[in-house]
Amino acid sequence: MSLKQSGAFSTVETYYNDYGQRAKELNREGKKVIGYVCSFVPLEIITASGAIPFRVRGSIHEPITRGDTLLETIVCPYYRSCFDLSVKEKYAFLSGMVIPHGCDSMVRSFSAWSYGLPLSYFHFVNIPSVCEESSLEFFGSELNTFRKSLEKFTGKAITEENLDQAIRVHNENRDKVRALYEFRKTDPPLISGTELTMTLTAGSSLPVEESNSLFDQALTEVKGRGNSPLKKGPRILIDGACLDNIELIQLVEELGGNVVTDTICNGTRDHFPKADADGNPIDALAHRYLDKINCPKTYRSNKAGTFEGDIENRFGDIGTYAREFNVDGAILYVYKYCDPFGFEVPARKVYYQSLNVPLLHLEDIYSAGTMGQLRTRIQAFLEMIG
Amino acid sequence: MTKVVILNQGIVASIIGPTGPEQRRLANRVMEEALEKISLSFSDITFIVSTGYGRINVPFSDKQITEITCHARGIVHLFPEARTIIDIGGQDVKGIKVDASGKIVDFVMNDKCAAGSGRFIEVIADTLEVPLDQVGERSLQSRNPAKISNICTIWAQQEVSSSLAEGVSVSDLLAGIHQSLADRIVRMVSRLRVEPSVIVTGGGGKNRGLIKALSGQLKQEVLVPEEPLITGALGAALMGKEIVEKARQYNTPLETKERILEAVKIL
Amino acid sequence: MVFVLGIDIGSAQSKGIALGGQGSLGSFECPSGGDFKLTAEKLRGELLSQSGKTENDVSRTVATGYGSKLVFFADEIKPDIVCLAKGVSSLHPTVRTVIDVGDLYTKVLRTDGNGSVHNFLLSGKCAGGSGRILQVIARVLRVRVEEMGDLSLTSQKRVDFNTGCAVFAETEAISRLSQEVKKEDLLAGLHRALAAQINSLAERIGVEPDVAMTGGGARDIGLVRAFKEIRRHDILVPTDPHMIAALGAAIMALEGIEQ
Amino acid sequence: MAEEQKEAKPKKRMTATKAAASIGPMVKEFITGTLQAKAEGKQKVAYTFIVCHHEEIFRALDVMPVWTENFAGICGAKRDAERFLQRAESLGLSRSLCTYALCGIGFDQWREELGGMPPDAPWGGQVRPDFMISSGQILCDPRSKWYQASQQFMPDVPIYNIDLPYPLFQRNQDHRDVWSYYHQYIVKQLRGLVAFIEEQTKKKMDYDRLRELVNLSDRTWNLIDETYKLRRAVPCPMGTGDAMNTMVPINFMMATQKAYDFFVDLKKELEEKIVRGEGEVENEKYRLMWGGGLPAWYALSDFNYFNSKGASFPVETTYRMVAPLHDMDLPETKDPIEHLAWRWLGYWTFWFDKARKRPGSEPDVERLINWIEEYKIDGVVMHEAFSCRTWHVGLIWQLHQLAKIYKPIPVHVIGKDGKKEKVFKELPSLILESDIIDITSYSEVDTRNKIDAFVGALESIRANRAA
Ligand SMILES: Nc1ncnc2c1ncn2[C@@H]1O[C@H](COP(=O)(O)OP(=O)(O)O)[C@@H](O)[C@H]1O
Ligand SMILES: Nc1ncnc2c1ncn2[C@@H]1O[C@H](COP(=O)(O)OP(=O)(O)O)[C@@H](O)[C@H]1O
Ligand code: SF4
Ligand code: SF4
Ligand code: SF4
């Protein structure tokens, strides 16, 4: 779907295409912009420190060159692209960078990042891979370490009030995203998948307050639409990791499908869970990032003792979304070399079968060059379910 | 290859034209030939569906449908018992799983490396100076298939010509090449959990050597349509017919293009 | 009177050099064909006749390259990267990095001017990033490989070309032509893409100046220019860059005698 | 690991030491042992991963560990992994994922489908476990995703996923600032493991026995370190090829007297060889370091190929999963669990302090530099196996950094001005590319060409080395 060149969405498009435009300005004004990757970096702490969290993105249009001279090509291609753009100084306006323990690709390339980029601040946040009382406690300590290191870097204490306030604005942001998703429930949806993902991606390049007002504008605009500008078509759920380039979603929509929901990182995985607003803020954050974010990286033990029960536990949110958004089919989009998602493909396939939702599994390498091949697969899939 | 199938109650005409990337030109030419053959005018054709790698480059098509759907449709028409379809083309190889009602339930496709497609055979056949329509038969004469250790088409080409100089026979080399391609194809389609009947179609279906290697590695019989090259076009025609019938039934208008063939520029 | 041969049997082209005490006495190049033994013999015959010698005059022969093991009359076989370093250093001792674009492999090596190899890297098992693709495209465009460089330099508007698979590149090129893309623009795109790929390989072991390009690919000035543009510094190309490994082999044959 | 091969090809790797030659039968015995234990039902068998550093807990509770990486490696060494890999692939698992895991999952799925061992299963096959212990955390994702995926086919087999973190090296952070809460967490995780196994085995932990076992492996750690350090001798008495065998007691047999005794014998054997001046290769010309990467199990004979060119491997960074305890400054404790946690942290942070002192260094680079000096190394060889990120990402970067900060080779060069000057160059390096067990990624011709070229490079450097 091509975008309406008006109001909110034209701003969105600008921020999406010239990604980092606003952050560059803010940096020039003397603000500290802290880059991050993955859903596991607690943005609230960065916001509370007075710095601006900025999600580092890859580009499927830019061939990976310099990055490959420092990093093996057996790293997940999405992550290699982020690294490549960073060493090519696309994000030269960053003051620092935070990398979490999201997956092997992130852990093993941390040295290459931290020595490869000339940034004065670098921090690694370890994330437990199990979710229980002792790991929440450990994670809390790890978050405090992060907090202290940011304090040292910015020269300013991060108080409980700062954290509470940050939690509040970030939660607001998530409420707005939820509201945007509500517009996808009609058939055809009022907002296209392309527009939505572009909006969320644009938002992740802005200070949270600005992101909030951008989302507000988008909400007003979509609400004002009355009739959907879209055609009816199969309703598609996209399942996978980080999909920060819109081309895949665009392709699905161009071929007549409507992307109505997802589990991707810059979609529901990142934006749906909220932090508890009262109580100790660090505990609330530990709880949100470890327990509430549903990522294959976090091991969830099989409490049911049966395979069926286990996949219901692990992938239940997919079923919820599939029903809530009334989907006709799903695309499981996984990058080559991605261990956390890669190992779940067989179980996820079975889960989709149990939901009776047809599934297309795609393994891809994060390059615009593969869109031609994907086109045939996606078109055939839409023909199959249509 | 560019193929045309014209359908009425049964197949009225089918034409197989040359292969090549100048798809637009070839589409026009092959269509023209087909019409000539049965002395129909272009405007007599009610509906045209294009398919295949170059489906968007067919200027006169009314609808584009993927080769996955079309091959499945064509094959199911010919073999209602088909459950697994393997389409071996010059650009890619596809595996398609269909259920008892002929509906596609899953499919896989290879990626952009010539080593996993019919092109692999073409290149090697060219190196060994064996005409494509003989590679299959020649490979069947082999007693001792050569082991091809390189995956890359270009490297394999080098390997084959060195082996040839060392005295390895052409049939042994061809048999080795077929094993090697069959191996890659089987690895890919096994993701579908192959069930009988297995049908091999596309240009690769014309190659008896490849069929033998495939059935050996799949450990089951594979069936091949009489004319494997046209099953995609046949499927497309069948789908076209359905569209027309549906439109007539519900009395909805058919969206078609103007029936004009472009002048064919000879390169 | 010393007389030595350096024989380089490449996958595409075979090259030979005859050296006497005073310098080169002959050089010859021919397609490798399938039968490397035959090719090696042919090379030897040609070198002998050029320098007016007989088999018995040859004090030492060093063979190198893809088919070196089939040079049955060689006294010694040396890896091509060692020969390349030797050959380049003998002509240009300030060279520290050599990039050799051969038919199946691209090789990058670091040397010290004495002909020692201090590090090296070879391209992988996919022929997409080596010289063969030049040949493939030349055939499609119906130009001779020798002409490709000059043609590429005339391009006003480089198109993006995806090198990817050396086999499917042919298909891509034909469809580009049918979209009326000019040959020179396509070539410029190809050269750019290939140069970028080769540069990535080189960067993996670090590029120290001076940089020389050798191998058949270095005869293609379009590729050399694209490479210069990417690296933003000058690249040295020895005369007859494709003969360098053979030259190095011959020098090593000489050194073998001296020892 | 086992290098024994059924095919009678001349591929069989030649070992230089008697100790290494004795490993094959040992591993076989070990696999048969697990099958037998299961049949008898007296001992519980548990799937688990190497480099967990808490085998003592299994042994003290009489659990028989089944090292699933070991079995996958055996399939690889026997060149019989392909059918299991294909099975995993047909389930939807990508070949780009850890092929050990793929092999294991493919095997397990097959065994569960048949209700018995797949036909011709290598060495009788991998036993169905009573429970599985995952240990991923920061070490690797497959270690927590593998068993979870296998559980699809045996949902009745419970998993305990133990989280064992260590602080990643960060330039401007002293790991001691954080390691107390790391320690607390690890202790809780280990206690959780004890509770889980107690429940599974219906046994109570005997802490005195545990303390003894911990003490035994501590002594083994130190003994291994002393033994391996003997390989500094010129000529080197034992190479990496053999070490790929002698890693078996280090990784699969810790906390047993047998492992300790093995190294007593090996140490003696090496000492004797040194006295006799006997090297791994007859005429040692080059000393190489295996600087990173798991080996290609189906191609261990490549080490013999190196040897045939006069190249020996006195040291490797792979599978040396111990460090001298007396060089670690660990807090004293009487509690064996607490000690295990400290030892874990001590092991992973072993090179941190040194690395922090040298600008541009980091622990893996620091280890390379130290061993290059200690073992008098002429070149570094690495293996990039495509399917495992843990041990194979960062290698290029390490070489880059090494080249930047450490240049030991003096050479005369001619500069632009035509003058000769003496400069220092970095060590040459070679990266081999294939996989741990996926043989389709390997080309013998290609690999040997690279080795030839590398040895050629070493030779030319030697010839032109400045005094
Ligand atoms: N007569 C033949 N005998 C054997 N193989 C053939 C023959 N004709 C075509 N092929 C094989 O089929 C492939 C082309 O198949 P086709 O289905 O026409 O592909 P596409 O539709 O992609 O052009 C060739 O690459 C070749 O391997
Ligand atoms: N004049 C030329 N211009 C451009 N490319 C050339 C030229 N001559 C040879 N080549 C390319 O160089 C390659 C052969 O290079 P060469 O170094 O001789 O390779 P090898 O030694 O591996 O056979 C061929 O693949 C060809 O594409
Ligand atoms: S896509 Fe997978 S491998 Fe890549 S960064 Fe995300 S979790 Fe890691
Ligand atoms: S390996 Fe060979 S056939 Fe495959 S993409 Fe590369 S050049 Fe093409
Ligand atoms: S460390 Fe590597 S080989 Fe071992 S289990 Fe993890 S991914 Fe697999």
mmCIF file of N, CA and C in Angstrom, chain A residues 212-241:
data_model
loop_
_atom_site.group_PDB
_atom_site.id
_atom_site.type_symbol
_atom_site.label_atom_id
_atom_site.label_comp_id
_atom_site.label_asym_id
_atom_site.label_seq_id
_atom_site.Cartn_x
_atom_site.Cartn_y
_atom_site.Cartn_z
ATOM 1 N N ASN A 212 5.290 9.837 21.288
ATOM 2 C CA ASN A 212 3.895 9.886 21.747
ATOM 3 C C ASN A 212 3.064 10.847 20.914
ATOM 4 N N SER A 213 3.615 12.015 20.644
ATOM 5 C CA SER A 213 2.764 12.960 19.923
ATOM 6 C C SER A 213 2.640 12.555 18.453
ATOM 7 N N LEU A 214 3.668 11.918 17.926
ATOM 8 C CA LEU A 214 3.551 11.414 16.553
ATOM 9 C C LEU A 214 2.449 10.352 16.468
ATOM 10 N N PHE A 215 2.437 9.458 17.451
ATOM 11 C CA PHE A 215 1.424 8.404 17.450
ATOM 12 C C PHE A 215 0.024 9.032 17.617
ATOM 13 N N ASP A 216 -0.053 10.080 18.431
ATOM 14 C CA ASP A 216 -1.348 10.759 18.605
ATOM 15 C C ASP A 216 -1.855 11.292 17.278
ATOM 16 N N GLN A 217 -0.952 11.923 16.539
ATOM 17 C CA GLN A 217 -1.353 12.451 15.233
ATOM 18 C C GLN A 217 -1.834 11.328 14.322
ATOM 19 N N ALA A 218 -1.084 10.237 14.343
ATOM 20 C CA ALA A 218 -1.457 9.107 13.488
ATOM 21 C C ALA A 218 -2.831 8.593 13.885
ATOM 22 N N LEU A 219 -3.075 8.515 15.192
ATOM 23 C CA LEU A 219 -4.358 8.018 15.675
ATOM 24 C C LEU A 219 -5.500 8.915 15.193
ATOM 25 N N THR A 220 -5.287 10.214 15.324
ATOM 26 C CA THR A 220 -6.337 11.144 14.896
ATOM 27 C C THR A 220 -6.604 10.962 13.413
ATOM 28 N N GLU A 221 -5.528 10.844 12.686
ATOM 29 C CA GLU A 221 -5.705 10.747 11.241
ATOM 30 C C GLU A 221 -6.458 9.476 10.838
ATOM 31 N N VAL A 222 -6.047 8.360 11.434
ATOM 32 C CA VAL A 222 -6.697 7.099 11.061
ATOM 33 C C VAL A 222 -8.165 7.115 11.474
ATOM 34 N N LYS A 223 -8.410 7.669 12.668
ATOM 35 C CA LYS A 223 -9.782 7.738 13.165
ATOM 36 C C LYS A 223 -10.637 8.523 12.175
ATOM 37 N N GLY A 224 -10.053 9.546 11.610
ATOM 38 C CA GLY A 224 -10.795 10.397 10.678
ATOM 39 C C GLY A 224 -11.060 9.770 9.324
ATOM 40 N N ARG A 225 -10.527 8.614 9.122
ATOM 41 C CA ARG A 225 -10.643 8.033 7.787
ATOM 42 C C ARG A 225 -12.056 7.586 7.433
ATOM 43 N N GLY A 226 -12.812 7.212 8.426
ATOM 44 C CA GLY A 226 -14.164 6.726 8.129
ATOM 45 C C GLY A 226 -14.129 5.419 7.382
ATOM 46 N N ASN A 227 -13.993 5.499 6.067
ATOM 47 C CA ASN A 227 -13.915 4.272 5.280
ATOM 48 C C ASN A 227 -12.475 3.845 5.085
ATOM 49 N N SER A 228 -12.281 2.567 5.018
ATOM 50 C CA SER A 228 -10.918 2.078 4.835
ATOM 51 C C SER A 228 -10.445 2.349 3.415
ATOM 52 N N PRO A 229 -9.225 2.840 3.282
ATOM 53 C CA PRO A 229 -8.668 3.036 1.946
ATOM 54 C C PRO A 229 -8.218 1.702 1.330
ATOM 55 N N LEU A 230 -8.340 0.624 2.083
ATOM 56 C CA LEU A 230 -7.773 -0.647 1.617
ATOM 57 C C LEU A 230 -8.848 -1.562 1.039
ATOM 58 N N LYS A 231 -8.346 -2.577 0.309
ATOM 59 C CA LYS A 231 -9.247 -3.590 -0.230
ATOM 60 C C LYS A 231 -9.265 -4.785 0.707
ATOM 61 N N LYS A 232 -10.380 -5.521 0.652
ATOM 62 C CA LYS A 232 -10.399 -6.750 1.447
ATOM 63 C C LYS A 232 -9.401 -7.749 0.873
ATOM 64 N N GLY A 233 -8.874 -8.560 1.738
ATOM 65 C CA GLY A 233 -7.944 -9.581 1.269
ATOM 66 C C GLY A 233 -7.623 -10.478 2.441
ATOM 67 N N PRO A 234 -6.891 -11.558 2.210
ATOM 68 C CA PRO A 234 -6.540 -12.437 3.324
ATOM 69 C C PRO A 234 -5.862 -11.646 4.440
ATOM 70 N N ARG A 235 -6.227 -11.932 5.672
ATOM 71 C CA ARG A 235 -5.680 -11.209 6.829
ATOM 72 C C ARG A 235 -4.485 -11.976 7.379
ATOM 73 N N ILE A 236 -3.352 -11.310 7.378
ATOM 74 C CA ILE A 236 -2.097 -12.008 7.645
ATOM 75 C C ILE A 236 -1.453 -11.569 8.955
ATOM 76 N N LEU A 237 -0.923 -12.555 9.674
ATOM 77 C CA LEU A 237 -0.123 -12.301 10.876
ATOM 78 C C LEU A 237 1.337 -12.569 10.525
ATOM 79 N N ILE A 238 2.219 -11.666 10.910
ATOM 80 C CA ILE A 238 3.643 -11.901 10.664
ATOM 81 C C ILE A 238 4.302 -12.300 11.975
ATOM 82 N N ASP A 239 4.959 -13.444 11.954
ATOM 83 C CA ASP A 239 5.579 -13.991 13.156
ATOM 84 C C ASP A 239 7.089 -13.982 12.943
ATOM 85 N N GLY A 240 7.834 -13.446 13.870
ATOM 86 C CA GLY A 240 9.283 -13.473 13.693
ATOM 87 C C GLY A 240 10.002 -12.504 14.606
ATOM 88 N N ALA A 241 11.233 -12.167 14.232
ATOM 89 C CA ALA A 241 12.060 -11.308 15.072
ATOM 90 C C ALA A 241 11.967 -9.854 14.583
#
